[in-house]
N, CA, C and O atoms as a GROMACS GRO file, in nm:
protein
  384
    1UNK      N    1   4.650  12.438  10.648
    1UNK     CA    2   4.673  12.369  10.772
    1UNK      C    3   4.781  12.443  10.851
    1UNK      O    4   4.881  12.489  10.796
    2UNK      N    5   4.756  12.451  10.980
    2UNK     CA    6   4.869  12.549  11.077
    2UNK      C    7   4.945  12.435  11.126
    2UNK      O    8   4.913  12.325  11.171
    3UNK      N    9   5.047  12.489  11.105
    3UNK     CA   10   5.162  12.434  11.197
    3UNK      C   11   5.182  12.420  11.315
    3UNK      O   12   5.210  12.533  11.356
    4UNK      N   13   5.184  12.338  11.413
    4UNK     CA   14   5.175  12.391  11.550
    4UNK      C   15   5.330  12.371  11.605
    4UNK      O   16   5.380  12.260  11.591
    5UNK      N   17   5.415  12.485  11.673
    5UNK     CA   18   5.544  12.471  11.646
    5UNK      C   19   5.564  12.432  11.846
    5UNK      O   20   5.665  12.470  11.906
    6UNK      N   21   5.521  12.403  11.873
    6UNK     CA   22   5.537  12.356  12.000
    6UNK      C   23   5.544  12.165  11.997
    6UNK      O   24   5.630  12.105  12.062
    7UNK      N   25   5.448  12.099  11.920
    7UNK     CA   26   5.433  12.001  11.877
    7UNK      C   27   5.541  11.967  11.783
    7UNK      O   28   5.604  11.861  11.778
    8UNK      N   29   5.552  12.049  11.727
    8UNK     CA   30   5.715  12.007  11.614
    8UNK      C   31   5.819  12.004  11.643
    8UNK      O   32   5.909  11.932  11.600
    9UNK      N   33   5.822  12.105  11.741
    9UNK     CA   34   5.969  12.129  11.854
    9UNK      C   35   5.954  11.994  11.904
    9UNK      O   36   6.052  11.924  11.877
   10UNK      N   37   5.860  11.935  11.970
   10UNK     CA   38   5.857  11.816  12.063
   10UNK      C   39   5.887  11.700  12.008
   10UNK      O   40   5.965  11.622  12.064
   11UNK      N   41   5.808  11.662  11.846
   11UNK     CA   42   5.859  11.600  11.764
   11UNK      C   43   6.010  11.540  11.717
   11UNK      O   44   6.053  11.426  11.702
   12UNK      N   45   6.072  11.679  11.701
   12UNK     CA   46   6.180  11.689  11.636
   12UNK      C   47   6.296  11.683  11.769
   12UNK      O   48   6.405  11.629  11.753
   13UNK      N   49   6.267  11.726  11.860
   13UNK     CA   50   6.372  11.610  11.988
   13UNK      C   51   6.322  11.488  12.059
   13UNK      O   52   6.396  11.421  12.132
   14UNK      N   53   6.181  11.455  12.034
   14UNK     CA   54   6.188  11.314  12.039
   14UNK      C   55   6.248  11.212  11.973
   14UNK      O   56   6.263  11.097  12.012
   15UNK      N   57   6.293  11.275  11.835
   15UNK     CA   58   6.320  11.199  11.679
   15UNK      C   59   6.482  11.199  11.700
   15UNK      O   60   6.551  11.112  11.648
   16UNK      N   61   6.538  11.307  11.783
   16UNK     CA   62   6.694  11.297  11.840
   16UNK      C   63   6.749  11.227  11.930
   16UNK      O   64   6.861  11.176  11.932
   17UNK      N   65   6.614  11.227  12.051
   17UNK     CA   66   6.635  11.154  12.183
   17UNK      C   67   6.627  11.011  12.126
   17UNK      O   68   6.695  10.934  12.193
   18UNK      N   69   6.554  10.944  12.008
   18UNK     CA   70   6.509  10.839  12.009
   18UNK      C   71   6.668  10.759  12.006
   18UNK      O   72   6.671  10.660  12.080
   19UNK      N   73   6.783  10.784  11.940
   19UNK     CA   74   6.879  10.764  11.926
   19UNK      C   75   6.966  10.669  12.055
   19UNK      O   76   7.042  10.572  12.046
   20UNK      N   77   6.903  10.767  12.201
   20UNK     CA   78   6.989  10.720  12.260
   20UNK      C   79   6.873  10.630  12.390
   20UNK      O   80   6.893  10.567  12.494
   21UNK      N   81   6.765  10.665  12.319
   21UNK     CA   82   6.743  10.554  12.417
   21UNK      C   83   6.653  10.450  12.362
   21UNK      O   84   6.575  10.389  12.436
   22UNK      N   85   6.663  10.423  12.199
   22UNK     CA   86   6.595  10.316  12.165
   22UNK      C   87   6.693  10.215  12.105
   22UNK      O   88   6.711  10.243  11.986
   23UNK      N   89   6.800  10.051  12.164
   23UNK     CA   90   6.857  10.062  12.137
   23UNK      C   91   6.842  10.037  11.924
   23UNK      O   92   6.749  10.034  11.842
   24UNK      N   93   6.988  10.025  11.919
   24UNK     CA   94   7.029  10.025  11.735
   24UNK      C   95   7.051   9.907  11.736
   24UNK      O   96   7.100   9.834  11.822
   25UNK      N   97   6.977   9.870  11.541
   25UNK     CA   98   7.059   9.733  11.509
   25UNK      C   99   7.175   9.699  11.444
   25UNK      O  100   7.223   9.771  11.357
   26UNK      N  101   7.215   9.611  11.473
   26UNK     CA  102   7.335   9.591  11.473
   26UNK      C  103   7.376   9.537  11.293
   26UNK      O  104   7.269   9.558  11.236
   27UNK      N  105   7.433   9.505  11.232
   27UNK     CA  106   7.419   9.472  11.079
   27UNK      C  107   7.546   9.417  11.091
   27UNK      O  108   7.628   9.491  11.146
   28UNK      N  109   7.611   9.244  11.036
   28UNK     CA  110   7.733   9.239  11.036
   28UNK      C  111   7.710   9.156  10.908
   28UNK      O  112   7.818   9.111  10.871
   29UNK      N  113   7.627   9.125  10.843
   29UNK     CA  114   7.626   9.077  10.672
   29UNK      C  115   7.655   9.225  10.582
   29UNK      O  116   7.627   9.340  10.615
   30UNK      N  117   7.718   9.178  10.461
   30UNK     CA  118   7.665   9.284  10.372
   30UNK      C  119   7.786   9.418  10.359
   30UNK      O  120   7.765   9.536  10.330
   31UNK      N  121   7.913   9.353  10.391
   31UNK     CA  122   7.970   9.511  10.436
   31UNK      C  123   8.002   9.517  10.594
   31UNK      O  124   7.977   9.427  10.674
   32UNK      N  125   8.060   9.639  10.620
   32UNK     CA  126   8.187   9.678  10.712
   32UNK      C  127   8.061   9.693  10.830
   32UNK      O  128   7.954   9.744  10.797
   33UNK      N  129   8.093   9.625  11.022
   33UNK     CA  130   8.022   9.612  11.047
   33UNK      C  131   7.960   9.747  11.100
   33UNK      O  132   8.039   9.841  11.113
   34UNK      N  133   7.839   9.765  11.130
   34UNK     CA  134   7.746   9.883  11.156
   34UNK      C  135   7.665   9.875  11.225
   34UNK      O  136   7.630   9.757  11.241
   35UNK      N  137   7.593   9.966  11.298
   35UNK     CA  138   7.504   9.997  11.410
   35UNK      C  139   7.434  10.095  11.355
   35UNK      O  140   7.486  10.198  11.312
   36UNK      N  141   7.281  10.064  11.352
   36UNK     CA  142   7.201  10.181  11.275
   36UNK      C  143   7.100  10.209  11.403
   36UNK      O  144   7.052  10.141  11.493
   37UNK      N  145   7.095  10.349  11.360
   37UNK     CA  146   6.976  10.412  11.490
   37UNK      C  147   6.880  10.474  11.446
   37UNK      O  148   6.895  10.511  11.329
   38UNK      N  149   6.718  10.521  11.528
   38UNK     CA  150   6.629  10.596  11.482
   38UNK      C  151   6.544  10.537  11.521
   38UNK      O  152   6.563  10.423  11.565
   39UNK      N  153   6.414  10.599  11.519
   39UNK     CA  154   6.270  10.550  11.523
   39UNK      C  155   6.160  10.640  11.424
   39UNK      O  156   6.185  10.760  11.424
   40UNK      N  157   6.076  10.610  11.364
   40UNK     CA  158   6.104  10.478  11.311
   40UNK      C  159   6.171  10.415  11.222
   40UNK      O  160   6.187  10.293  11.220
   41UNK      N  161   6.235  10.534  11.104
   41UNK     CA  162   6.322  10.475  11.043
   41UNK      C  163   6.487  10.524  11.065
   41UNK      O  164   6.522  10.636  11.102
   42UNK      N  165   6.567  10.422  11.035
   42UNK     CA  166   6.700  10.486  11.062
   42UNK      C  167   6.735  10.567  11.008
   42UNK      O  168   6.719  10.562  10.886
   43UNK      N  169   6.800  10.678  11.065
   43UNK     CA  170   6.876  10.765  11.039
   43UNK      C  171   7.030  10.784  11.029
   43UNK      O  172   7.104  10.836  10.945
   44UNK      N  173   7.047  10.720  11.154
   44UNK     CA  174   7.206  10.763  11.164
   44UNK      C  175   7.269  10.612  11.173
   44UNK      O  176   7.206  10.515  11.215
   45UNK      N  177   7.393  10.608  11.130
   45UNK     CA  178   7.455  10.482  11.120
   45UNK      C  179   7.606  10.514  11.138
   45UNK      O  180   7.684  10.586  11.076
   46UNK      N  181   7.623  10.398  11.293
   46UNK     CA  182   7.801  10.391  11.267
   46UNK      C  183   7.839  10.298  11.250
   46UNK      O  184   7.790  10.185  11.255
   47UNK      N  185   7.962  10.345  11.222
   47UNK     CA  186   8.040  10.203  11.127
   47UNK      C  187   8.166  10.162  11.243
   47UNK      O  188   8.249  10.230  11.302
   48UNK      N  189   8.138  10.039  11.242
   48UNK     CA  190   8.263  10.003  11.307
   48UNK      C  191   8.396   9.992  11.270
   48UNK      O  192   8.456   9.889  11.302
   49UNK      N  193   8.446  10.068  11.215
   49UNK     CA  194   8.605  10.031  11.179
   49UNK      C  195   8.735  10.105  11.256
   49UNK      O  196   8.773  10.222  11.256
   50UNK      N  197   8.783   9.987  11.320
   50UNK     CA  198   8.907   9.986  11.385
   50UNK      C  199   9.004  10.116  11.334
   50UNK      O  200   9.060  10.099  11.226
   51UNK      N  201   9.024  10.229  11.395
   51UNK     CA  202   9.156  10.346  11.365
   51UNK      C  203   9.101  10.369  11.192
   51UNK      O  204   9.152  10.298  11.105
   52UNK      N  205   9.019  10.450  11.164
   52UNK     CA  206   9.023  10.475  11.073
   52UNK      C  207   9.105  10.625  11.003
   52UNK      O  208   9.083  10.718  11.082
   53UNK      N  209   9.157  10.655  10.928
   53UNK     CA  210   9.278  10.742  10.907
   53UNK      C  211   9.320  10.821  11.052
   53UNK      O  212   9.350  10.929  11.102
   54UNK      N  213   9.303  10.716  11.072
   54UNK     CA  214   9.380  10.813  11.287
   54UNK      C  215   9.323  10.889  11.306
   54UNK      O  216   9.381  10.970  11.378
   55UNK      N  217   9.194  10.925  11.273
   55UNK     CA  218   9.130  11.048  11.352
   55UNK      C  219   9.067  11.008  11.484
   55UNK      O  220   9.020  10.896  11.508
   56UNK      N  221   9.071  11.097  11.556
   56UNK     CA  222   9.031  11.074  11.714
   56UNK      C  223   8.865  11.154  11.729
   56UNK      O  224   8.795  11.130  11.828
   57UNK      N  225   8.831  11.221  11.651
   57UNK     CA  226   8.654  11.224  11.653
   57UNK      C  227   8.563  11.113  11.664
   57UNK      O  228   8.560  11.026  11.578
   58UNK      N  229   8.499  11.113  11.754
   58UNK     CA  230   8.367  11.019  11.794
   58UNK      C  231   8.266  11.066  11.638
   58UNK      O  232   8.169  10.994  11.619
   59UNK      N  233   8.282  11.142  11.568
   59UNK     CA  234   8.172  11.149  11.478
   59UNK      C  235   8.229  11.085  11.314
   59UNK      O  236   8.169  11.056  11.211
   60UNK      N  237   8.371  11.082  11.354
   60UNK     CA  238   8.418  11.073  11.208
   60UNK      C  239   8.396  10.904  11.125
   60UNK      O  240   8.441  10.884  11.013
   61UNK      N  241   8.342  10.829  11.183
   61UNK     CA  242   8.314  10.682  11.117
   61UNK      C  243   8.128  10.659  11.144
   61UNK      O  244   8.074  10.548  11.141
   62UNK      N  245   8.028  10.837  11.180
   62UNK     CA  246   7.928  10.827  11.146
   62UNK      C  247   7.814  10.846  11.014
   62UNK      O  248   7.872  10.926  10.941
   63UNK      N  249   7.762  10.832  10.988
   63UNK     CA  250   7.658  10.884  10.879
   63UNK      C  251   7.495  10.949  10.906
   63UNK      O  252   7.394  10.892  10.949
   64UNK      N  253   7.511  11.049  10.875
   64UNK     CA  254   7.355  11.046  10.952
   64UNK      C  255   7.283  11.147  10.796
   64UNK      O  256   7.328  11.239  10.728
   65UNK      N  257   7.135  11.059  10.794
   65UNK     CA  258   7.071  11.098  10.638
   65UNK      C  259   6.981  11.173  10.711
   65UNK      O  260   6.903  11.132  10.797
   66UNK      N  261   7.002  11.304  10.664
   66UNK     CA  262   6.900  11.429  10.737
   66UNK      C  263   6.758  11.414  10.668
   66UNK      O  264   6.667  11.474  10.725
   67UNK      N  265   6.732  11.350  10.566
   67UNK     CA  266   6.594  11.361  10.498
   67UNK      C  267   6.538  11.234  10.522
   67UNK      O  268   6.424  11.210  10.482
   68UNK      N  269   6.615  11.140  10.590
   68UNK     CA  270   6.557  11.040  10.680
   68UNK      C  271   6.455  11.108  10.842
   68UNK      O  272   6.335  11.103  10.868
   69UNK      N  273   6.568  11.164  10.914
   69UNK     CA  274   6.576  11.272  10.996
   69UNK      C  275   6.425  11.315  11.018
   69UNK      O  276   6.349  11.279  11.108
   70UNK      N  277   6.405  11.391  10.924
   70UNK     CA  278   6.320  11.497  10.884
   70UNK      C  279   6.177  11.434  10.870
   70UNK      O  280   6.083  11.503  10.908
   71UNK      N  281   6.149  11.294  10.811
   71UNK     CA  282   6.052  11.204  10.769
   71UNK      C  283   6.015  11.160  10.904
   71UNK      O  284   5.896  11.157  10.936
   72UNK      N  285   6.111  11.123  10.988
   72UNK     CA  286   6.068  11.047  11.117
   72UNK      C  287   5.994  11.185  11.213
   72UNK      O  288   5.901  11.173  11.293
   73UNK      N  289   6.063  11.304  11.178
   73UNK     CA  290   5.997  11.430  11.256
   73UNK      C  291   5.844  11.462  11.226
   73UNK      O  292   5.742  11.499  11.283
   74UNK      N  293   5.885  11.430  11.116
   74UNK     CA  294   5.663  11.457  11.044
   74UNK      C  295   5.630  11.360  11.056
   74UNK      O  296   5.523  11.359  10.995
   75UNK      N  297   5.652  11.232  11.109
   75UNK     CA  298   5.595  11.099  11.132
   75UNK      C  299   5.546  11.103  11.283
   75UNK      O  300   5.425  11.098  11.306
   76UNK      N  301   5.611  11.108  11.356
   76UNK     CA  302   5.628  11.161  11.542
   76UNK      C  303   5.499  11.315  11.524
   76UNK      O  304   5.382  11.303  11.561
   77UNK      N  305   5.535  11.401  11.482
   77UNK     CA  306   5.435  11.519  11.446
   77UNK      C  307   5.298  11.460  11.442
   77UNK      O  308   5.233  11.462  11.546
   78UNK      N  309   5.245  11.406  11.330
   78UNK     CA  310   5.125  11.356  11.297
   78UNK      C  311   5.130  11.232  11.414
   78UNK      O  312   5.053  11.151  11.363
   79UNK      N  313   5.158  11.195  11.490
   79UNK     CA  314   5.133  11.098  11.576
   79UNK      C  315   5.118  11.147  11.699
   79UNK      O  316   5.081  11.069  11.786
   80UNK      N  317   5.140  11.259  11.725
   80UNK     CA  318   5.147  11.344  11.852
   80UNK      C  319   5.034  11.430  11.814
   80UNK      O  320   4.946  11.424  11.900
   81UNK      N  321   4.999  11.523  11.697
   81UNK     CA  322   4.896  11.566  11.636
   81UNK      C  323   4.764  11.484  11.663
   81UNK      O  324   4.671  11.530  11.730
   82UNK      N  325   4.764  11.371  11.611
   82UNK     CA  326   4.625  11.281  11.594
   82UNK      C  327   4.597  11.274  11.732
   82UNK      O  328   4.485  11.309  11.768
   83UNK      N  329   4.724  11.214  11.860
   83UNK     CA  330   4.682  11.204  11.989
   83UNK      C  331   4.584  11.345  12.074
   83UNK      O  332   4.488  11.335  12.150
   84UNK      N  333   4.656  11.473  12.019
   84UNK     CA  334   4.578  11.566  12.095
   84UNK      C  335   4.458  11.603  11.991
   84UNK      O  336   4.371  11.678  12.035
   85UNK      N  337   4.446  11.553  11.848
   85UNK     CA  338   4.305  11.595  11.817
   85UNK      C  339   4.198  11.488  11.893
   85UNK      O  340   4.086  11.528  11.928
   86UNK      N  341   4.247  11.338  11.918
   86UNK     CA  342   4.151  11.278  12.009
   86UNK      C  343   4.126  11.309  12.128
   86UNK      O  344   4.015  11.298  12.181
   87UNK      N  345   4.245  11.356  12.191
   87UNK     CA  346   4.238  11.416  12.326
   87UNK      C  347   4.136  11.514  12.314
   87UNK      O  348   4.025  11.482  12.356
   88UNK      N  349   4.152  11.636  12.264
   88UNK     CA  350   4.035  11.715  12.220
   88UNK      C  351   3.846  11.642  12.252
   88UNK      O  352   3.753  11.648  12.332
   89UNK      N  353   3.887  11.576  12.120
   89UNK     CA  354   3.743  11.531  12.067
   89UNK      C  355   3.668  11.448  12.224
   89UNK      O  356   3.555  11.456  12.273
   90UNK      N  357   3.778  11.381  12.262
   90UNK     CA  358   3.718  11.264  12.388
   90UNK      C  359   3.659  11.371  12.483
   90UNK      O  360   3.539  11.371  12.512
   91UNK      N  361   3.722  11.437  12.517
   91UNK     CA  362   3.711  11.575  12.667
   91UNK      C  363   3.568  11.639  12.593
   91UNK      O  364   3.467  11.623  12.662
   92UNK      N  365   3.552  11.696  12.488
   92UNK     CA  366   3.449  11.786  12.424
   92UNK      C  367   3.312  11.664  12.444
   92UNK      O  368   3.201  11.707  12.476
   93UNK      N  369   3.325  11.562  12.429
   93UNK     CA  370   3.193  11.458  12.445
   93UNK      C  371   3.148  11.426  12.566
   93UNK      O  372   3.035  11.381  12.589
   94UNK      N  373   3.253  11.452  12.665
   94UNK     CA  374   3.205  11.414  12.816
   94UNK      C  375   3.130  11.554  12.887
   94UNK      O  376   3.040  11.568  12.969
   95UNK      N  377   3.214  11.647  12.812
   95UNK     CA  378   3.159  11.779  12.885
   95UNK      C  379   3.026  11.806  12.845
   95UNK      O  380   2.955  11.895  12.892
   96UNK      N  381   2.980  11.688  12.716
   96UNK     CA  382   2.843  11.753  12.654
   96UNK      C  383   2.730  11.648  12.757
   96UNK      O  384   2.608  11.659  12.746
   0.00000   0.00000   0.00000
């Protein structure tokens, strides 16, 4: 099976973009409170905690699971895939 790296490229920043514009849920049972993001499954998660060892980084109270990441990219892939093999197939039946 070929890879199609135009489709994966597209994939794999839809799976980044999804972050900021699908919003996150919010989690306040269970532990320190958190905001998880992704589509479809989460990936990245921040944690809300007030001054944590004084660092002033926006990234330093995040988590983000790259093999989550990666699952949602081949998920988006094959969903963008299947759309242009129907696209294909629909156009090839009208022209016949």
């Amino acid at each position: 099976m070929k890879i199609h790296k135009r489709i994966f490229n597209l994939s794999a920043w839809l799976a980044a973009l999804a972050v900021l514009i699908i919003p996150g849920t919010l989690h306040t049972e269970g532990g320190p409170l958190r905001t998880e993001y992704g589509f479809p499954l989460r990936f990245l998660t921040d944690y809300h905690i007030s001054n944590s060892n004084g660092s002033i980084w926006f990234i330093s109270d995040m988590h983000i699971n790259l093999l989550v990441y990666f699952v949602n990219v081949l998920f988006i892939y094959a969903g963008i895939h299947v759309i242009v093999y129907l696209k294909k197939r629909l156009t090839k039946k009208s022209m016949e």
